[in-house]
C-alpha positions as a Python dict, from the first residue, in 0.01 Angstrom:
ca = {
    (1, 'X'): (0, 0, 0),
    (2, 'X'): (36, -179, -330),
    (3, 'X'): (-188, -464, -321),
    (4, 'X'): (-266, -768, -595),
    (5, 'X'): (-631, -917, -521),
    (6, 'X'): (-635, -1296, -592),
    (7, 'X'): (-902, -1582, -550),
    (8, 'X'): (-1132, -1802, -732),
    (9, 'X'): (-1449, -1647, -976),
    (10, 'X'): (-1708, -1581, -707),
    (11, 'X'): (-1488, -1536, -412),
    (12, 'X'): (-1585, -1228, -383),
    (13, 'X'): (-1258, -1014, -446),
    (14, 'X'): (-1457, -723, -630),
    (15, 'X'): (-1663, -641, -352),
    (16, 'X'): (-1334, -697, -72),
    (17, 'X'): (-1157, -483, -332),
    (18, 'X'): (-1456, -170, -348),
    (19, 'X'): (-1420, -179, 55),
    (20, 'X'): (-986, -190, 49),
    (21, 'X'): (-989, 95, -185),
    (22, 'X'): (-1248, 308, 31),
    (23, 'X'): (-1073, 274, 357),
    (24, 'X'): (-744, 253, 243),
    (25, 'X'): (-810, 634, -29),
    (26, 'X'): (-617, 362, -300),
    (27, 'X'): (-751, 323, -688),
    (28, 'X'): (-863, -43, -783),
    (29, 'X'): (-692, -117, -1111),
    (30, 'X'): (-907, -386, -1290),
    (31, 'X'): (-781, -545, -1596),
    (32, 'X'): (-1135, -474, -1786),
    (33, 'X'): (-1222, -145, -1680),
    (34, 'X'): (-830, -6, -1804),
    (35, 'X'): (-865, -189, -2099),
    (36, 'X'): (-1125, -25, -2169),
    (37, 'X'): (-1064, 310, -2075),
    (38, 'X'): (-711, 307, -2296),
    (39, 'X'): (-938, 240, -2604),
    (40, 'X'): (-1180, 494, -2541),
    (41, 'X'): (-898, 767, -2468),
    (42, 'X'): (-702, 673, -2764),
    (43, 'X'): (-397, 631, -2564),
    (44, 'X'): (-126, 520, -2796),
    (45, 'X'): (-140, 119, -2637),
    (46, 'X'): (-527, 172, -2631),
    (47, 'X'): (-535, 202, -2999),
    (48, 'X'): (-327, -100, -3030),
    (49, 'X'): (-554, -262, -2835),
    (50, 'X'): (-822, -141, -2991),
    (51, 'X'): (-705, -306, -3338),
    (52, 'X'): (-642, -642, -3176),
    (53, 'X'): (-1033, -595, -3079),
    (54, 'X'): (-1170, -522, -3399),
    (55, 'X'): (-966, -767, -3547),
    (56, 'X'): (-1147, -1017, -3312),
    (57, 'X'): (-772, -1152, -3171),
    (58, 'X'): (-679, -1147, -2829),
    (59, 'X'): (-504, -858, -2637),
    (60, 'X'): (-168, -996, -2591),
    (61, 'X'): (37, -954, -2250),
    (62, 'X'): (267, -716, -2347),
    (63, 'X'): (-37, -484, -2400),
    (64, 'X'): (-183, -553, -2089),
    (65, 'X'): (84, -443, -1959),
    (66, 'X'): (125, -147, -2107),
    (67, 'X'): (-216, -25, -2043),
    (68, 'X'): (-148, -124, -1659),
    (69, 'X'): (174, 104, -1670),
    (70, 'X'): (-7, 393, -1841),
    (71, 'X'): (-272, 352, -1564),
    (72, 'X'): (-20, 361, -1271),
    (73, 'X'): (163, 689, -1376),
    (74, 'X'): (-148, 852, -1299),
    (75, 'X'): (-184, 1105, -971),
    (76, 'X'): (-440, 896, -768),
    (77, 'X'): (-197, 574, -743),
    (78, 'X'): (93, 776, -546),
    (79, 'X'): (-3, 614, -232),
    (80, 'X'): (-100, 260, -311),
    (81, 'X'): (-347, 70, -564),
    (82, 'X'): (-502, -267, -563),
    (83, 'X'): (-430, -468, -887),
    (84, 'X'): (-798, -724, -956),
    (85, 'X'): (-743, -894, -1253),
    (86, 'X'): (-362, -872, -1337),
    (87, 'X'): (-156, -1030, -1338),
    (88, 'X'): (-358, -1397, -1457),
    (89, 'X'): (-64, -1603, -1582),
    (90, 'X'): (266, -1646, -1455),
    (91, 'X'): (389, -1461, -1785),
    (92, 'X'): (221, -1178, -1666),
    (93, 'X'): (325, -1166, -1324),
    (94, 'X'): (746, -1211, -1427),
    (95, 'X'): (638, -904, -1697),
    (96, 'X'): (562, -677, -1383),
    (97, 'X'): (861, -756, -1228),
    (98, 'X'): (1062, -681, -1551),
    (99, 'X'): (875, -363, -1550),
    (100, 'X'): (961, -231, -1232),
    (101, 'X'): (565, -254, -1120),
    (102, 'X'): (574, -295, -711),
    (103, 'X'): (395, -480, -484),
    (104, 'X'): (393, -487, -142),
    (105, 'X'): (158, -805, -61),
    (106, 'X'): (-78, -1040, -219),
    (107, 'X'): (-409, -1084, -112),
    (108, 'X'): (-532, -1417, -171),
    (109, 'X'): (-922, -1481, -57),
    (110, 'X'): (-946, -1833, -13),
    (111, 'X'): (-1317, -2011, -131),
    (112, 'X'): (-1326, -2356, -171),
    (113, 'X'): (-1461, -2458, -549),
    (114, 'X'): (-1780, -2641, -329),
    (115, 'X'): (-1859, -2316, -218),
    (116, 'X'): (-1800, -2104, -531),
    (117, 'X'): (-2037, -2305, -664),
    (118, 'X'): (-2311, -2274, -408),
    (119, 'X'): (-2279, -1916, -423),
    (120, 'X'): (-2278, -1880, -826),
    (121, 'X'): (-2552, -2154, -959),
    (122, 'X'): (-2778, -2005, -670),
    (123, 'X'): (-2783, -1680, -817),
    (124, 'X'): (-3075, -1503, -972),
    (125, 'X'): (-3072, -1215, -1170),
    (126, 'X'): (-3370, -980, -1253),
    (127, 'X'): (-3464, -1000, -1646),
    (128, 'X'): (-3649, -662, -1577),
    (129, 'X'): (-3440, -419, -1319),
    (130, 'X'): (-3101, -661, -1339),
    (131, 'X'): (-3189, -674, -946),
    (132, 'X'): (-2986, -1034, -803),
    (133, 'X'): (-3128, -1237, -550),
    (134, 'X'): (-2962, -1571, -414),
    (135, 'X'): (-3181, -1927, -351),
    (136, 'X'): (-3076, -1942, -43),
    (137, 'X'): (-2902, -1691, 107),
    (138, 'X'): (-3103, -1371, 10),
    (139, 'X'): (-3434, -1557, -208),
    (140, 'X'): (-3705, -1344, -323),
    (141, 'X'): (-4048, -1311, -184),
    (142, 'X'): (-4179, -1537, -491),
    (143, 'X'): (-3993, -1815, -621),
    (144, 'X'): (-3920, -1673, -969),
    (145, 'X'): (-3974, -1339, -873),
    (146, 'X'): (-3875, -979, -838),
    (147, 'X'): (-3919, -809, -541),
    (148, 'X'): (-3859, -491, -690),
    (149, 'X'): (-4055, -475, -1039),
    (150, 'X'): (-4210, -831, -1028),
    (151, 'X'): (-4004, -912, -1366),
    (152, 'X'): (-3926, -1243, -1395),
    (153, 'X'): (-3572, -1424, -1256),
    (154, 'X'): (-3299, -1585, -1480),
    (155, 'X'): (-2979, -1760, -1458),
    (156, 'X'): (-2679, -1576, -1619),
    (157, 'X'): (-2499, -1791, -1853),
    (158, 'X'): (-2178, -1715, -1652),
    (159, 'X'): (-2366, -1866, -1323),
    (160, 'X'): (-2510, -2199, -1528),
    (161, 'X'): (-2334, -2469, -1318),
    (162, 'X'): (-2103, -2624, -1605),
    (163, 'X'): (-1989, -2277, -1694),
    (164, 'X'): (-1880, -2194, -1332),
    (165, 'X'): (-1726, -2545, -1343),
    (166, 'X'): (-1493, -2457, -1659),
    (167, 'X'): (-1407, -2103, -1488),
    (168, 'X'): (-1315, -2286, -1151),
    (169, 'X'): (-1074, -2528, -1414),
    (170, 'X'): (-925, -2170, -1635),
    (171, 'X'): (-865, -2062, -1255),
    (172, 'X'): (-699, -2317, -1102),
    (173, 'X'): (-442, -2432, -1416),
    (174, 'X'): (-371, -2049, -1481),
    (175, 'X'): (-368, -1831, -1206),
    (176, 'X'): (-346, -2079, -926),
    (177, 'X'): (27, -2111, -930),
    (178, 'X'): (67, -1737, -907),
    (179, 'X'): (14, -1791, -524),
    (180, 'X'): (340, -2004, -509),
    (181, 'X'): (566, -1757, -693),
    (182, 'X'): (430, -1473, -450),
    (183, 'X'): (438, -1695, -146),
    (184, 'X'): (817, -1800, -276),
    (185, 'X'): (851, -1439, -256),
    (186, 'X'): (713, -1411, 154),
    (187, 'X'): (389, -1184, -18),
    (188, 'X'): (174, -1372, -23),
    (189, 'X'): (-112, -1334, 255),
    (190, 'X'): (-452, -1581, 266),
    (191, 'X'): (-745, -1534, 385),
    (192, 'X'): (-1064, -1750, 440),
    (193, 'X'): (-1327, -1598, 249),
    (194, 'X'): (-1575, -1854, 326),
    (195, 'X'): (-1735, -1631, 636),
    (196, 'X'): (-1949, -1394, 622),
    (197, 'X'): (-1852, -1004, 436),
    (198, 'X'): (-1766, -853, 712),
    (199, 'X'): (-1593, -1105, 879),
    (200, 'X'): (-1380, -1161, 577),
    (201, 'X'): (-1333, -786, 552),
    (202, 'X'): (-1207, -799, 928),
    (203, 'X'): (-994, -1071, 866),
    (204, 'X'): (-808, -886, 535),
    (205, 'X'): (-727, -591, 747),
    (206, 'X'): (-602, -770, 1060),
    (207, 'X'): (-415, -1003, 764),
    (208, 'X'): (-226, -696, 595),
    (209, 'X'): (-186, -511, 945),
    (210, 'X'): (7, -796, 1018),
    (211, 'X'): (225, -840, 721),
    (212, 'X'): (356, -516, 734),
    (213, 'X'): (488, -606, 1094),
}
């Protein structure tokens, strides 16, 4: 199965995506991690990337792309992957149709921004061991806290409420309307993703069982 991951910072498509790609013996592609890899290998779009970097621009589509491409010639995608991260932009997602790239259905996990924020600005994150705890739903033993090495608990900058607020706004006016060109396309497939893991995780598979009926 070829499978694009969709849904809101927070929603939790990197964990749904670890668990699709176990059970399913698929590769998750993600944007960051290829990007990287390409530059480290010295691939010949890596090292064009890898310019663009050092020249402190922007990685432009076209070389997204192209690092995506590279990535899915390799032996482990034969039988599927799951694409988390590409494509972002409607730009992007017309360029893998141009290219050929195929995709069978798109998984969108559906998190209201209320609830994206409840999750993010709760969380806590270990200055010592980098161990994360949540205010509410899994809180330390000590306000302020580490269970684990007693180092003391921080907010990420990325989990400060105004900067979850401007990723919710990125979200929704650039990769939002990529689930109305894939549902225009009868690919799209939504799921709530405002239960619990592995209710959510029940609810993807019973989701994609059924859209291949």
């Amino acid at each position: 199965m070829k499978l694009i991951i969709m849904g809101a910072p927070g929603a939790g498509k990197g964990t749904q995506a670890e668990i699709l790609s176990e059970r399913l013996g698929i590769p998750t592609i993600s944007t960051g991690n290829i990007l990287r890899a390409a530059v480290r290998d010295g691939t010949p779009v890596g090292k064009k990337a890898k310019a663009l970097i050092e020249a402190g621009s922007l990685v432009s589509d076209d070389i997204i792309i192209g690092i995506l491409r590279e990535r899915l010639q390799n032996d482990d995608c034969k039988q599927g992957y799951i694409l988390d991260g590409v494509p972002r932009t409607l730009a992007q997602a017309d360029m893998l149709r141009d290219e050929g790239i195929e995709i069978d259905a798109v998984l969108d996990i559906d998190v209201s921004d209320a609830a994206i924020e409840k999750r993010m600005t709760g969380r806590r994150t270990c200055s010592g061991c980098s161990a994360t705890f949540h205010t509410e739903f899994n809180p330390p033993k000590t306000d302020g806290v580490c269970d684990h090495c007693g180092g003391r608990l921080t907010i990420r900058k990325d989990d400060l409420p105004e900067t979850v607020r401007h990723r919710l706004e990125v979200y929704h006016a650039e990769t939002e309307p990529l689930l109305a060109y894939y549902e225009a396309e009868g690919k799209l497939v939504r799921v709530n993703g405002e239960q619990s893991l592995e209710a959510t995780t029940a609810a993807i598979f019973a989701a994609l069982e059924g859209s291949r009926n």
